[in-house]
JSON list of C-alpha atoms in Angstrom, two decimals:
[
{"chain": "A", "resi": 1, "resn": "MET", "atom": "CA", "xyz": [-15.46, 9.27, 34.81]},
{"chain": "A", "resi": 2, "resn": "ARG", "atom": "CA", "xyz": [-11.80, 8.41, 34.14]},
{"chain": "A", "resi": 3, "resn": "LYS", "atom": "CA", "xyz": [-12.07, 9.68, 30.57]},
{"chain": "A", "resi": 4, "resn": "ALA", "atom": "CA", "xyz": [-13.52, 12.98, 31.73]},
{"chain": "A", "resi": 5, "resn": "SER", "atom": "CA", "xyz": [-10.78, 13.35, 34.32]},
{"chain": "A", "resi": 6, "resn": "PHE", "atom": "CA", "xyz": [-8.10, 12.60, 31.71]},
{"chain": "A", "resi": 7, "resn": "GLN", "atom": "CA", "xyz": [-9.56, 15.17, 29.33]},
{"chain": "A", "resi": 8, "resn": "HIS", "atom": "CA", "xyz": [-9.69, 17.68, 32.16]},
{"chain": "A", "resi": 9, "resn": "LEU", "atom": "CA", "xyz": [-6.01, 17.12, 32.94]},
{"chain": "A", "resi": 10, "resn": "CYS", "atom": "CA", "xyz": [-5.06, 17.33, 29.27]},
{"chain": "A", "resi": 11, "resn": "GLY", "atom": "CA", "xyz": [-6.81, 20.66, 29.07]},
{"chain": "A", "resi": 12, "resn": "MET", "atom": "CA", "xyz": [-4.84, 22.14, 31.97]},
{"chain": "A", "resi": 13, "resn": "PRO", "atom": "CA", "xyz": [-1.82, 23.26, 29.86]},
{"chain": "A", "resi": 14, "resn": "ASN", "atom": "CA", "xyz": [-4.18, 25.15, 27.53]},
{"chain": "A", "resi": 15, "resn": "PHE", "atom": "CA", "xyz": [-5.86, 26.78, 30.52]},
{"chain": "A", "resi": 16, "resn": "ILE", "atom": "CA", "xyz": [-2.51, 27.86, 31.96]},
{"chain": "A", "resi": 17, "resn": "GLN", "atom": "CA", "xyz": [-1.37, 29.10, 28.54]},
{"chain": "A", "resi": 18, "resn": "ASN", "atom": "CA", "xyz": [-4.55, 31.15, 28.15]},
{"chain": "A", "resi": 19, "resn": "ARG", "atom": "CA", "xyz": [-4.15, 32.67, 31.62]},
{"chain": "A", "resi": 20, "resn": "TRP", "atom": "CA", "xyz": [-0.53, 33.51, 30.86]},
{"chain": "A", "resi": 21, "resn": "GLU", "atom": "CA", "xyz": [-1.47, 35.23, 27.58]},
{"chain": "A", "resi": 22, "resn": "LYS", "atom": "CA", "xyz": [-4.12, 37.29, 29.39]},
{"chain": "A", "resi": 23, "resn": "PHE", "atom": "CA", "xyz": [-1.59, 38.21, 32.07]},
{"chain": "A", "resi": 24, "resn": "LYS", "atom": "CA", "xyz": [0.95, 39.36, 29.46]},
{"chain": "A", "resi": 25, "resn": "ALA", "atom": "CA", "xyz": [-1.69, 41.50, 27.77]},
{"chain": "A", "resi": 26, "resn": "GLN", "atom": "CA", "xyz": [-2.42, 43.42, 30.98]},
{"chain": "A", "resi": 27, "resn": "SER", "atom": "CA", "xyz": [-1.00, 46.83, 31.78]},
{"chain": "A", "resi": 28, "resn": "ALA", "atom": "CA", "xyz": [2.03, 47.09, 34.08]},
{"chain": "A", "resi": 29, "resn": "ILE", "atom": "CA", "xyz": [-0.15, 48.32, 36.96]},
{"chain": "A", "resi": 30, "resn": "ALA", "atom": "CA", "xyz": [-2.63, 45.46, 36.53]},
{"chain": "A", "resi": 31, "resn": "LYS", "atom": "CA", "xyz": [0.24, 42.97, 36.51]},
{"chain": "A", "resi": 32, "resn": "MET", "atom": "CA", "xyz": [1.63, 44.52, 39.70]},
{"chain": "A", "resi": 33, "resn": "TRP", "atom": "CA", "xyz": [-1.70, 44.13, 41.50]},
{"chain": "A", "resi": 34, "resn": "ASP", "atom": "CA", "xyz": [-2.07, 40.53, 40.30]},
{"chain": "A", "resi": 35, "resn": "VAL", "atom": "CA", "xyz": [1.39, 39.67, 41.62]},
{"chain": "A", "resi": 36, "resn": "LEU", "atom": "CA", "xyz": [0.74, 41.48, 44.90]},
{"chain": "A", "resi": 37, "resn": "PHE", "atom": "CA", "xyz": [-2.54, 39.60, 45.33]},
{"chain": "A", "resi": 38, "resn": "LEU", "atom": "CA", "xyz": [-0.77, 36.29, 44.71]},
{"chain": "A", "resi": 39, "resn": "VAL", "atom": "CA", "xyz": [1.93, 37.14, 47.26]},
{"chain": "A", "resi": 40, "resn": "LEU", "atom": "CA", "xyz": [-0.74, 38.02, 49.83]},
{"chain": "A", "resi": 41, "resn": "ILE", "atom": "CA", "xyz": [-2.57, 34.73, 49.24]},
{"chain": "A", "resi": 42, "resn": "ILE", "atom": "CA", "xyz": [0.64, 32.71, 49.64]},
{"chain": "A", "resi": 43, "resn": "ALA", "atom": "CA", "xyz": [1.69, 34.66, 52.74]},
{"chain": "A", "resi": 44, "resn": "PHE", "atom": "CA", "xyz": [-1.65, 34.13, 54.47]},
{"chain": "A", "resi": 45, "resn": "LEU", "atom": "CA", "xyz": [-1.41, 30.36, 53.97]},
{"chain": "A", "resi": 46, "resn": "PHE", "atom": "CA", "xyz": [1.29, 30.20, 56.65]},
{"chain": "A", "resi": 47, "resn": "PRO", "atom": "CA", "xyz": [0.99, 31.50, 60.26]},
{"chain": "A", "resi": 48, "resn": "GLU", "atom": "CA", "xyz": [4.38, 33.21, 60.18]},
{"chain": "A", "resi": 49, "resn": "GLY", "atom": "CA", "xyz": [3.51, 34.79, 56.87]},
{"chain": "A", "resi": 50, "resn": "ARG", "atom": "CA", "xyz": [0.19, 36.07, 58.18]},
{"chain": "A", "resi": 51, "resn": "ASP", "atom": "CA", "xyz": [1.78, 37.89, 61.12]},
{"chain": "A", "resi": 52, "resn": "THR", "atom": "CA", "xyz": [4.58, 39.30, 58.98]},
{"chain": "A", "resi": 53, "resn": "MET", "atom": "CA", "xyz": [2.16, 40.47, 56.32]},
{"chain": "A", "resi": 54, "resn": "ARG", "atom": "CA", "xyz": [-0.18, 42.07, 58.84]},
{"chain": "A", "resi": 55, "resn": "ARG", "atom": "CA", "xyz": [2.71, 43.99, 60.38]},
{"chain": "A", "resi": 56, "resn": "ALA", "atom": "CA", "xyz": [3.88, 45.03, 56.94]},
{"chain": "A", "resi": 57, "resn": "ILE", "atom": "CA", "xyz": [0.40, 46.34, 56.17]},
{"chain": "A", "resi": 58, "resn": "LEU", "atom": "CA", "xyz": [0.39, 48.23, 59.48]},
{"chain": "A", "resi": 59, "resn": "SER", "atom": "CA", "xyz": [3.67, 49.91, 58.59]},
{"chain": "A", "resi": 60, "resn": "THR", "atom": "CA", "xyz": [2.07, 51.42, 55.49]},
{"chain": "A", "resi": 61, "resn": "GLY", "atom": "CA", "xyz": [-0.40, 53.33, 57.65]},
{"chain": "A", "resi": 62, "resn": "ILE", "atom": "CA", "xyz": [-3.29, 52.46, 55.32]},
{"chain": "A", "resi": 63, "resn": "VAL", "atom": "CA", "xyz": [-5.41, 50.64, 57.93]},
{"chain": "A", "resi": 64, "resn": "GLY", "atom": "CA", "xyz": [-6.92, 51.61, 61.23]},
{"chain": "A", "resi": 65, "resn": "SER", "atom": "CA", "xyz": [-7.37, 55.35, 61.71]},
{"chain": "A", "resi": 66, "resn": "VAL", "atom": "CA", "xyz": [-6.11, 56.59, 65.08]},
{"chain": "A", "resi": 67, "resn": "ASP", "atom": "CA", "xyz": [-7.81, 59.98, 64.93]},
{"chain": "A", "resi": 68, "resn": "ALA", "atom": "CA", "xyz": [-10.26, 61.33, 67.50]},
{"chain": "A", "resi": 69, "resn": "ASN", "atom": "CA", "xyz": [-13.70, 60.18, 66.35]},
{"chain": "A", "resi": 70, "resn": "SER", "atom": "CA", "xyz": [-15.96, 60.25, 69.40]},
{"chain": "A", "resi": 71, "resn": "ASP", "atom": "CA", "xyz": [-17.17, 62.52, 72.21]},
{"chain": "A", "resi": 72, "resn": "GLU", "atom": "CA", "xyz": [-19.08, 60.30, 74.61]},
{"chain": "A", "resi": 73, "resn": "ALA", "atom": "CA", "xyz": [-19.02, 60.70, 78.39]},
{"chain": "A", "resi": 74, "resn": "LEU", "atom": "CA", "xyz": [-18.45, 57.57, 80.47]},
{"chain": "A", "resi": 75, "resn": "THR", "atom": "CA", "xyz": [-21.57, 56.25, 82.16]},
{"chain": "A", "resi": 76, "resn": "TYR", "atom": "CA", "xyz": [-21.77, 55.36, 85.85]},
{"chain": "A", "resi": 77, "resn": "GLU", "atom": "CA", "xyz": [-21.87, 51.71, 84.81]},
{"chain": "A", "resi": 78, "resn": "SER", "atom": "CA", "xyz": [-18.59, 52.12, 82.94]},
{"chain": "A", "resi": 79, "resn": "GLU", "atom": "CA", "xyz": [-16.92, 53.93, 85.83]},
{"chain": "A", "resi": 80, "resn": "ALA", "atom": "CA", "xyz": [-17.90, 51.05, 88.15]},
{"chain": "A", "resi": 81, "resn": "TRP", "atom": "CA", "xyz": [-16.12, 48.47, 85.97]},
{"chain": "A", "resi": 82, "resn": "ILE", "atom": "CA", "xyz": [-13.46, 46.50, 87.88]},
{"chain": "A", "resi": 83, "resn": "LEU", "atom": "CA", "xyz": [-10.33, 44.95, 86.35]},
{"chain": "A", "resi": 84, "resn": "GLN", "atom": "CA", "xyz": [-7.60, 42.75, 87.81]},
{"chain": "A", "resi": 85, "resn": "ASP", "atom": "CA", "xyz": [-3.99, 42.57, 86.64]},
{"chain": "A", "resi": 86, "resn": "LEU", "atom": "CA", "xyz": [-1.69, 39.54, 86.41]},
{"chain": "A", "resi": 87, "resn": "ASN", "atom": "CA", "xyz": [-0.56, 40.08, 90.00]},
{"chain": "A", "resi": 88, "resn": "GLY", "atom": "CA", "xyz": [-4.10, 40.12, 91.37]},
{"chain": "A", "resi": 89, "resn": "ALA", "atom": "CA", "xyz": [-4.29, 43.87, 91.98]},
{"chain": "A", "resi": 90, "resn": "GLU", "atom": "CA", "xyz": [-7.67, 45.39, 91.20]},
{"chain": "A", "resi": 91, "resn": "VAL", "atom": "CA", "xyz": [-8.54, 48.75, 89.72]},
{"chain": "A", "resi": 92, "resn": "GLN", "atom": "CA", "xyz": [-11.92, 50.39, 89.20]},
{"chain": "A", "resi": 93, "resn": "LEU", "atom": "CA", "xyz": [-12.32, 52.90, 86.40]},
{"chain": "A", "resi": 94, "resn": "THR", "atom": "CA", "xyz": [-13.71, 55.45, 88.82]},
{"chain": "A", "resi": 95, "resn": "GLU", "atom": "CA", "xyz": [-10.29, 55.42, 90.55]},
{"chain": "A", "resi": 96, "resn": "LEU", "atom": "CA", "xyz": [-8.79, 56.71, 87.29]},
{"chain": "A", "resi": 97, "resn": "LYS", "atom": "CA", "xyz": [-11.01, 59.80, 87.10]},
{"chain": "A", "resi": 98, "resn": "GLY", "atom": "CA", "xyz": [-9.06, 62.77, 85.80]},
{"chain": "A", "resi": 99, "resn": "GLN", "atom": "CA", "xyz": [-6.56, 60.51, 84.03]},
{"chain": "A", "resi": 100, "resn": "ALA", "atom": "CA", "xyz": [-6.25, 59.50, 80.39]},
{"chain": "A", "resi": 101, "resn": "ILE", "atom": "CA", "xyz": [-6.86, 55.84, 79.50]},
{"chain": "A", "resi": 102, "resn": "PHE", "atom": "CA", "xyz": [-5.81, 53.67, 76.56]},
{"chain": "A", "resi": 103, "resn": "LEU", "atom": "CA", "xyz": [-8.17, 50.67, 76.62]},
{"chain": "A", "resi": 104, "resn": "ASN", "atom": "CA", "xyz": [-7.57, 47.74, 74.27]},
{"chain": "A", "resi": 105, "resn": "PHE", "atom": "CA", "xyz": [-9.42, 44.41, 74.01]},
{"chain": "A", "resi": 106, "resn": "TRP", "atom": "CA", "xyz": [-7.40, 41.54, 72.56]},
{"chain": "A", "resi": 107, "resn": "ALA", "atom": "CA", "xyz": [-6.65, 37.79, 72.60]},
{"chain": "A", "resi": 108, "resn": "THR", "atom": "CA", "xyz": [-3.61, 35.63, 71.94]},
{"chain": "A", "resi": 109, "resn": "TRP", "atom": "CA", "xyz": [-5.50, 33.70, 69.23]},
{"chain": "A", "resi": 110, "resn": "CYS", "atom": "CA", "xyz": [-6.38, 36.92, 67.38]},
{"chain": "A", "resi": 111, "resn": "GLY", "atom": "CA", "xyz": [-3.97, 37.51, 64.49]},
{"chain": "A", "resi": 112, "resn": "PRO", "atom": "CA", "xyz": [-4.73, 41.23, 64.01]},
{"chain": "A", "resi": 113, "resn": "CYS", "atom": "CA", "xyz": [-4.35, 41.71, 67.78]},
{"chain": "A", "resi": 114, "resn": "LYS", "atom": "CA", "xyz": [-0.89, 40.17, 67.75]},
{"chain": "A", "resi": 115, "resn": "ALA", "atom": "CA", "xyz": [0.07, 42.17, 64.68]},
{"chain": "A", "resi": 116, "resn": "GLU", "atom": "CA", "xyz": [-0.58, 45.50, 66.42]},
{"chain": "A", "resi": 117, "resn": "MET", "atom": "CA", "xyz": [0.99, 44.47, 69.75]},
{"chain": "A", "resi": 118, "resn": "PRO", "atom": "CA", "xyz": [4.53, 45.69, 68.92]},
{"chain": "A", "resi": 119, "resn": "SER", "atom": "CA", "xyz": [3.12, 49.13, 68.12]},
{"chain": "A", "resi": 120, "resn": "ILE", "atom": "CA", "xyz": [1.13, 49.18, 71.39]},
{"chain": "A", "resi": 121, "resn": "GLU", "atom": "CA", "xyz": [4.28, 48.19, 73.27]},
{"chain": "A", "resi": 122, "resn": "ALA", "atom": "CA", "xyz": [6.17, 51.07, 71.63]},
{"chain": "A", "resi": 123, "resn": "LEU", "atom": "CA", "xyz": [3.38, 53.52, 72.49]},
{"chain": "A", "resi": 124, "resn": "TYR", "atom": "CA", "xyz": [3.31, 52.25, 76.08]},
{"chain": "A", "resi": 125, "resn": "LYS", "atom": "CA", "xyz": [7.06, 52.69, 76.48]},
{"chain": "A", "resi": 126, "resn": "ASP", "atom": "CA", "xyz": [6.76, 56.22, 75.12]},
{"chain": "A", "resi": 127, "resn": "MET", "atom": "CA", "xyz": [3.65, 57.41, 77.00]},
{"chain": "A", "resi": 128, "resn": "GLY", "atom": "CA", "xyz": [2.95, 54.83, 79.70]},
{"chain": "A", "resi": 129, "resn": "ASP", "atom": "CA", "xyz": [4.03, 57.27, 82.41]},
{"chain": "A", "resi": 130, "resn": "GLU", "atom": "CA", "xyz": [1.35, 59.75, 81.37]},
{"chain": "A", "resi": 131, "resn": "VAL", "atom": "CA", "xyz": [-1.51, 57.52, 80.22]},
{"chain": "A", "resi": 132, "resn": "ASN", "atom": "CA", "xyz": [-3.09, 54.48, 81.90]},
{"chain": "A", "resi": 133, "resn": "PHE", "atom": "CA", "xyz": [-2.81, 51.47, 79.60]},
{"chain": "A", "resi": 134, "resn": "LEU", "atom": "CA", "xyz": [-5.55, 48.89, 80.20]},
{"chain": "A", "resi": 135, "resn": "ILE", "atom": "CA", "xyz": [-4.89, 45.99, 77.82]},
{"chain": "A", "resi": 136, "resn": "VAL", "atom": "CA", "xyz": [-7.81, 43.66, 78.50]},
{"chain": "A", "resi": 137, "resn": "SER", "atom": "CA", "xyz": [-8.20, 39.95, 77.76]},
{"chain": "A", "resi": 138, "resn": "TYR", "atom": "CA", "xyz": [-10.79, 37.31, 78.69]},
{"chain": "A", "resi": 139, "resn": "GLU", "atom": "CA", "xyz": [-8.32, 34.45, 78.42]},
{"chain": "A", "resi": 140, "resn": "ASP", "atom": "CA", "xyz": [-6.80, 32.39, 81.21]},
{"chain": "A", "resi": 141, "resn": "PRO", "atom": "CA", "xyz": [-4.17, 34.47, 83.07]},
{"chain": "A", "resi": 142, "resn": "GLU", "atom": "CA", "xyz": [-1.54, 31.74, 82.63]},
{"chain": "A", "resi": 143, "resn": "VAL", "atom": "CA", "xyz": [-2.04, 31.77, 78.87]},
{"chain": "A", "resi": 144, "resn": "ILE", "atom": "CA", "xyz": [-1.51, 35.53, 78.89]},
{"chain": "A", "resi": 145, "resn": "ARG", "atom": "CA", "xyz": [1.47, 35.31, 81.24]},
{"chain": "A", "resi": 146, "resn": "ASN", "atom": "CA", "xyz": [3.21, 32.80, 78.97]},
{"chain": "A", "resi": 147, "resn": "PHE", "atom": "CA", "xyz": [2.48, 34.91, 75.90]},
{"chain": "A", "resi": 148, "resn": "MET", "atom": "CA", "xyz": [3.83, 38.06, 77.54]},
{"chain": "A", "resi": 149, "resn": "ASN", "atom": "CA", "xyz": [7.01, 36.27, 78.60]},
{"chain": "A", "resi": 150, "resn": "GLU", "atom": "CA", "xyz": [7.57, 34.77, 75.15]},
{"chain": "A", "resi": 151, "resn": "GLU", "atom": "CA", "xyz": [7.03, 38.08, 73.35]},
{"chain": "A", "resi": 152, "resn": "VAL", "atom": "CA", "xyz": [8.79, 40.14, 76.06]},
{"chain": "A", "resi": 153, "resn": "TYR", "atom": "CA", "xyz": [6.03, 42.76, 76.32]},
{"chain": "A", "resi": 154, "resn": "ASP", "atom": "CA", "xyz": [5.86, 45.10, 79.31]},
{"chain": "A", "resi": 155, "resn": "PHE", "atom": "CA", "xyz": [2.45, 46.74, 78.92]},
{"chain": "A", "resi": 156, "resn": "PRO", "atom": "CA", "xyz": [0.00, 45.82, 81.71]},
{"chain": "A", "resi": 157, "resn": "VAL", "atom": "CA", "xyz": [-2.69, 43.24, 81.01]},
{"chain": "A", "resi": 158, "resn": "PHE", "atom": "CA", "xyz": [-6.00, 43.15, 82.87]},
{"chain": "A", "resi": 159, "resn": "PHE", "atom": "CA", "xyz": [-8.95, 40.77, 83.23]},
{"chain": "A", "resi": 160, "resn": "PRO", "atom": "CA", "xyz": [-12.59, 41.79, 83.87]},
{"chain": "A", "resi": 161, "resn": "ARG", "atom": "CA", "xyz": [-13.79, 41.14, 87.42]},
{"chain": "A", "resi": 162, "resn": "ASN", "atom": "CA", "xyz": [-17.40, 41.93, 86.57]},
{"chain": "A", "resi": 163, "resn": "GLY", "atom": "CA", "xyz": [-19.48, 42.15, 83.42]},
{"chain": "A", "resi": 164, "resn": "ILE", "atom": "CA", "xyz": [-18.21, 44.54, 80.79]},
{"chain": "A", "resi": 165, "resn": "PRO", "atom": "CA", "xyz": [-20.38, 47.67, 80.53]},
{"chain": "A", "resi": 166, "resn": "ASP", "atom": "CA", "xyz": [-22.41, 47.97, 77.33]},
{"chain": "A", "resi": 167, "resn": "GLN", "atom": "CA", "xyz": [-20.74, 51.28, 76.57]},
{"chain": "A", "resi": 168, "resn": "LEU", "atom": "CA", "xyz": [-17.30, 49.68, 76.51]},
{"chain": "A", "resi": 169, "resn": "SER", "atom": "CA", "xyz": [-18.20, 46.33, 74.96]},
{"chain": "A", "resi": 170, "resn": "ALA", "atom": "CA", "xyz": [-16.11, 45.06, 72.07]},
{"chain": "A", "resi": 171, "resn": "GLU", "atom": "CA", "xyz": [-17.97, 43.43, 69.19]},
{"chain": "A", "resi": 172, "resn": "ALA", "atom": "CA", "xyz": [-14.71, 42.52, 67.44]},
{"chain": "A", "resi": 173, "resn": "LEU", "atom": "CA", "xyz": [-11.05, 42.05, 68.31]},
{"chain": "A", "resi": 174, "resn": "PRO", "atom": "CA", "xyz": [-8.99, 44.07, 68.58]},
{"chain": "A", "resi": 175, "resn": "THR", "atom": "CA", "xyz": [-11.06, 47.02, 69.79]},
{"chain": "A", "resi": 176, "resn": "THR", "atom": "CA", "xyz": [-9.46, 50.16, 71.19]},
{"chain": "A", "resi": 177, "resn": "LEU", "atom": "CA", "xyz": [-10.90, 53.10, 73.11]},
{"chain": "A", "resi": 178, "resn": "VAL", "atom": "CA", "xyz": [-9.13, 56.24, 74.30]},
{"chain": "A", "resi": 179, "resn": "ILE", "atom": "CA", "xyz": [-10.67, 58.10, 77.24]},
{"chain": "A", "resi": 180, "resn": "ASP", "atom": "CA", "xyz": [-9.57, 61.63, 78.05]},
{"chain": "A", "resi": 181, "resn": "VAL", "atom": "CA", "xyz": [-8.99, 63.31, 81.42]},
{"chain": "A", "resi": 182, "resn": "GLU", "atom": "CA", "xyz": [-12.56, 64.59, 81.43]},
{"chain": "A", "resi": 183, "resn": "GLY", "atom": "CA", "xyz": [-13.97, 61.08, 81.23]},
{"chain": "A", "resi": 184, "resn": "LYS", "atom": "CA", "xyz": [-14.98, 61.24, 77.57]},
{"chain": "A", "resi": 185, "resn": "ILE", "atom": "CA", "xyz": [-14.38, 58.51, 75.00]},
{"chain": "A", "resi": 186, "resn": "ILE", "atom": "CA", "xyz": [-12.57, 60.41, 72.25]},
{"chain": "A", "resi": 187, "resn": "HIS", "atom": "CA", "xyz": [-11.62, 57.41, 70.13]},
{"chain": "A", "resi": 188, "resn": "ARG", "atom": "CA", "xyz": [-13.18, 54.04, 69.39]},
{"chain": "A", "resi": 189, "resn": "SER", "atom": "CA", "xyz": [-12.05, 51.63, 66.68]},
{"chain": "A", "resi": 190, "resn": "SER", "atom": "CA", "xyz": [-12.12, 47.95, 65.77]},
{"chain": "A", "resi": 191, "resn": "GLY", "atom": "CA", "xyz": [-9.41, 46.22, 63.79]},
{"chain": "A", "resi": 192, "resn": "MET", "atom": "CA", "xyz": [-5.64, 46.47, 63.87]},
{"chain": "A", "resi": 193, "resn": "SER", "atom": "CA", "xyz": [-3.97, 49.88, 63.86]},
{"chain": "A", "resi": 194, "resn": "ASN", "atom": "CA", "xyz": [-0.46, 51.23, 63.94]},
{"chain": "A", "resi": 195, "resn": "TRP", "atom": "CA", "xyz": [-0.13, 52.74, 67.40]},
{"chain": "A", "resi": 196, "resn": "ASP", "atom": "CA", "xyz": [3.56, 53.47, 66.99]},
{"chain": "A", "resi": 197, "resn": "SER", "atom": "CA", "xyz": [2.89, 56.63, 65.02]},
{"chain": "A", "resi": 198, "resn": "GLU", "atom": "CA", "xyz": [2.84, 60.37, 65.55]},
{"chain": "A", "resi": 199, "resn": "SER", "atom": "CA", "xyz": [-0.91, 60.37, 64.95]},
{"chain": "A", "resi": 200, "resn": "ALA", "atom": "CA", "xyz": [-1.38, 57.93, 67.84]},
{"chain": "A", "resi": 201, "resn": "ARG", "atom": "CA", "xyz": [0.81, 60.04, 70.10]},
{"chain": "A", "resi": 202, "resn": "ASP", "atom": "CA", "xyz": [-1.13, 63.16, 69.14]},
{"chain": "A", "resi": 203, "resn": "LEU", "atom": "CA", "xyz": [-4.35, 61.33, 70.04]},
{"chain": "A", "resi": 204, "resn": "LEU", "atom": "CA", "xyz": [-3.04, 60.49, 73.52]},
{"chain": "A", "resi": 205, "resn": "ARG", "atom": "CA", "xyz": [-1.69, 64.03, 73.97]},
{"chain": "A", "resi": 206, "resn": "SER", "atom": "CA", "xyz": [-5.16, 65.36, 73.22]},
{"chain": "A", "resi": 207, "resn": "ALA", "atom": "CA", "xyz": [-6.58, 62.94, 75.80]},
{"chain": "A", "resi": 208, "resn": "LEU", "atom": "CA", "xyz": [-4.30, 64.53, 78.39]},
{"chain": "A", "resi": 209, "resn": "LYS", "atom": "CA", "xyz": [-5.58, 68.06, 77.76]},
{"chain": "A", "resi": 210, "resn": "GLN", "atom": "CA", "xyz": [-8.48, 69.78, 79.47]},
{"chain": "A", "resi": 211, "resn": "SER", "atom": "CA", "xyz": [-10.94, 71.32, 77.01]}
]
């Protein structure tokens, strides 16, 4: 066993040399992708690196389409859904009839959720007076309150008071839905997106328009 291990270790320099020769023989583009892949692997080994890298990926605009991709009317079950904010105030979706809604499901332990939060905050500051932002979590309110204070976010967070309707259920986090003034779901997506973009603002502007 020791002899095999020693031979294995002795062979490591040859292995590294062979890999290096193969790397040098690659095209410039192939080398670039190899280096980028290595940087991504290293970054994702550390929590701070993961968040930074996710936000960097968001800034490229290559993930998470924010285009209109649905045309589904809210059901009565969905309209009856009740939410409660951090101050204990309740709101039922039926009370928001005729108003546009940005609905996002998230959690503090969800890396992609946290990565897109700054862009949601920017969108809220820009269009929060026109669109209802319902940022929904199932976590303990105190956990959310502490997170919001630490990150200095102002968007409103809500907690379900009754079971989530099947139509609005989130199979993954984050999940985002945009509901227009006519009560139709015009956008549904899972995964992080860049909401601080002109495409996102155009989506919300379309949610504010009557057809």
